[in-house]
Structures are given as structure tokens and as C-alpha cells.
Amino acid sequence: MATNLDLIRRTYEGTSEENGRNLLAVLSPDIEWTEAEGFPYVGVEALMQGVFKRLGSEWTGYRADVHSFIADGDRVAAFGVYSGIYKATGKSMTAPFAHLYELRDGKIIRMRQYVDTVLVSRALT
């Protein structure tokens, strides 16, 4: 049986397609996903449209590269660096992030993102 750490690790360490399939397989239907404070998404469809579809259409080469994980029971933290080029401005960004996941019965029920929004914002303008 996979640990919570294994489940989260699989959403980062493969190809984009593998990561996407692995993420969808472990999302609770009523997932609470918060992209930086003030940008919450509830439910799988809202998450896919509000986050992942936009990342794919608005950025070139967007990546979330994790350098370390910490697991504590039903919580797993992933630490890494975002990078990519924002298509509308042609500007690149690199920004450190932390993702804190909460899992129940092998499903992600909550995720909160922490990121240096100033570094991301510079690419948007």
C-alpha cells in the first residue's frame, strides 16, 4: 500500500501526463485547493479549469520542480521552484513554493500553496 508521501511524490516526479493522471486519481471530489491566499477552488472541475487549464494555455514551459518533501501523518509538504514563460508578456519567472497537502483515506482533501507572488507577478506585467 502506498504511503501519503508516495501518493504526493507521484504527482510531481513523472511526465506531465503521468503527473496529471496521478493527481486526478488521488483528488477527493470535493477537494479544497488554495492557490496563494485568496484564490480557492473547490471541486475537481473548478481546480482543472481555474488552475491547470490556465497553466497549460497561458504559460510556456511551466514547471513545478520539487527538491524536497516532508511527511507527517495525513499531511505532506512539497518544496520546490516554479518556472516558466508567461505567453502574454514573454517574461520568464522563477519562484520558490511550498505546497501543503492534507490527505484522508488515500485522497487529497486539501492543498494550500505558498509562493512568492511578487516574483510571479513580475512575469505577468
Tab-separated table of C-alpha atoms in Angstrom:
chain	number	residue	atom	x	y	z
A	1	MET	CA	0.000	0.000	0.000
A	2	ALA	CA	1.338	3.425	-0.978
A	3	THR	CA	2.032	5.967	1.748
A	4	ASN	CA	0.715	9.517	1.609
A	5	LEU	CA	4.233	10.628	0.711
A	6	ASP	CA	4.301	8.141	-2.192
A	7	LEU	CA	0.946	9.427	-3.488
A	8	ILE	CA	2.095	13.061	-3.472
A	9	ARG	CA	5.539	12.269	-4.867
A	10	ARG	CA	3.890	10.570	-7.883
A	11	THR	CA	2.120	13.824	-8.787
A	12	TYR	CA	5.469	15.569	-9.372
A	13	GLU	CA	8.089	13.074	-10.499
A	14	GLY	CA	6.845	11.766	-13.852
A	15	THR	CA	5.979	13.300	-17.187
A	16	SER	CA	3.272	15.980	-17.215
A	17	GLU	CA	0.762	13.405	-18.445
A	18	GLU	CA	1.701	10.893	-15.737
A	19	ASN	CA	1.616	13.578	-13.058
A	20	GLY	CA	-1.817	14.721	-14.209
A	21	ARG	CA	-3.231	11.185	-14.195
A	22	ASN	CA	-1.685	10.513	-10.792
A	23	LEU	CA	-3.122	13.746	-9.387
A	24	LEU	CA	-6.616	13.074	-10.720
A	25	ALA	CA	-6.512	9.585	-9.211
A	26	VAL	CA	-5.912	10.925	-5.699
A	27	LEU	CA	-8.117	14.047	-5.641
A	28	SER	CA	-11.155	13.956	-3.421
A	29	PRO	CA	-14.248	15.001	-5.439
A	30	ASP	CA	-14.703	17.974	-3.091
A	31	ILE	CA	-11.026	18.959	-2.972
A	32	GLU	CA	-10.265	22.354	-1.399
A	33	TRP	CA	-7.304	23.785	-3.328
A	34	THR	CA	-5.963	27.236	-2.466
A	35	GLU	CA	-3.551	28.867	-4.914
A	36	ALA	CA	-1.911	31.609	-2.873
A	37	GLU	CA	-4.093	33.214	-0.250
A	38	GLY	CA	-7.430	34.348	-1.642
A	39	PHE	CA	-7.644	32.045	-4.684
A	40	PRO	CA	-9.593	28.980	-3.507
A	41	TYR	CA	-11.018	26.292	-5.780
A	42	VAL	CA	-13.495	23.708	-4.533
A	43	GLY	CA	-14.073	20.534	-6.520
A	44	VAL	CA	-12.128	18.789	-9.242
A	45	GLU	CA	-13.703	20.638	-12.201
A	46	ALA	CA	-13.094	24.077	-10.660
A	47	LEU	CA	-9.491	23.092	-9.992
A	48	MET	CA	-8.890	21.810	-13.517
A	49	GLN	CA	-10.433	24.887	-15.165
A	50	GLY	CA	-9.123	27.512	-12.761
A	51	VAL	CA	-5.585	26.236	-12.352
A	52	PHE	CA	-4.333	23.525	-14.676
A	53	LYS	CA	-6.075	24.612	-17.884
A	54	ARG	CA	-4.767	28.152	-17.376
A	55	LEU	CA	-1.232	26.952	-16.682
A	56	GLY	CA	-1.288	24.995	-19.935
A	57	SER	CA	-2.732	27.803	-22.037
A	58	GLU	CA	-1.103	30.909	-20.513
A	59	TRP	CA	2.461	29.657	-19.921
A	60	THR	CA	5.222	28.114	-21.998
A	61	GLY	CA	7.426	25.547	-20.305
A	62	TYR	CA	5.667	25.901	-16.958
A	63	ARG	CA	7.229	23.604	-14.363
A	64	ALA	CA	6.956	22.852	-10.671
A	65	ASP	CA	10.233	21.198	-9.707
A	66	VAL	CA	10.231	19.767	-6.185
A	67	HIS	CA	13.504	19.481	-4.295
A	68	SER	CA	12.198	18.052	-1.024
A	69	PHE	CA	9.208	16.523	0.741
A	70	ILE	CA	8.226	16.261	4.398
A	71	ALA	CA	5.559	13.826	5.581
A	72	ASP	CA	3.732	13.915	8.908
A	73	GLY	CA	0.806	11.515	9.084
A	74	ASP	CA	-2.017	12.831	6.908
A	75	ARG	CA	-0.012	15.882	5.832
A	76	VAL	CA	2.674	16.078	3.184
A	77	ALA	CA	4.635	19.190	2.250
A	78	ALA	CA	6.426	19.634	-1.078
A	79	PHE	CA	9.042	22.365	-1.514
A	80	GLY	CA	10.355	23.488	-4.873
A	81	VAL	CA	10.636	26.094	-7.589
A	82	TYR	CA	8.162	27.179	-10.258
A	83	SER	CA	9.470	28.326	-13.624
A	84	GLY	CA	8.042	29.253	-16.990
A	85	ILE	CA	7.429	31.996	-19.514
A	86	TYR	CA	4.178	33.933	-19.438
A	87	LYS	CA	2.942	33.980	-23.045
A	88	ALA	CA	1.217	37.382	-22.919
A	89	THR	CA	4.376	39.238	-21.855
A	90	GLY	CA	7.166	36.894	-22.935
A	91	LYS	CA	8.687	37.299	-19.466
A	92	SER	CA	10.109	34.378	-17.537
A	93	MET	CA	9.750	33.701	-13.842
A	94	THR	CA	11.351	31.552	-11.214
A	95	ALA	CA	9.705	31.473	-7.793
A	96	PRO	CA	10.089	29.233	-4.749
A	97	PHE	CA	6.963	27.464	-3.489
A	98	ALA	CA	5.648	25.214	-0.754
A	99	HIS	CA	2.578	23.012	-1.131
A	100	LEU	CA	0.896	21.618	1.969
A	101	TYR	CA	-1.387	18.643	1.306
A	102	GLU	CA	-3.866	17.031	3.661
A	103	LEU	CA	-4.998	13.510	2.800
A	104	ARG	CA	-7.731	11.201	4.059
A	105	ASP	CA	-8.075	7.567	3.016
A	106	GLY	CA	-5.563	7.976	0.178
A	107	LYS	CA	-7.254	11.078	-1.289
A	108	ILE	CA	-6.143	14.710	-1.231
A	109	ILE	CA	-8.838	16.668	0.585
A	110	ARG	CA	-6.985	19.976	0.872
A	111	MET	CA	-3.975	21.735	-0.630
A	112	ARG	CA	-2.604	25.142	0.250
A	113	GLN	CA	0.043	26.848	-1.874
A	114	TYR	CA	2.640	29.273	-0.539
A	115	VAL	CA	4.603	31.175	-3.185
A	116	ASP	CA	6.500	34.413	-3.625
A	117	THR	CA	3.713	36.136	-5.556
A	118	VAL	CA	5.882	39.177	-6.322
A	119	LEU	CA	8.186	37.024	-8.432
A	120	VAL	CA	5.230	35.535	-10.320
A	121	SER	CA	3.586	38.939	-10.743
A	122	ARG	CA	6.668	40.386	-12.417
A	123	ALA	CA	6.209	37.946	-15.305
A	124	LEU	CA	2.543	38.932	-15.698
A	125	THR	CA	3.137	42.644	-16.271
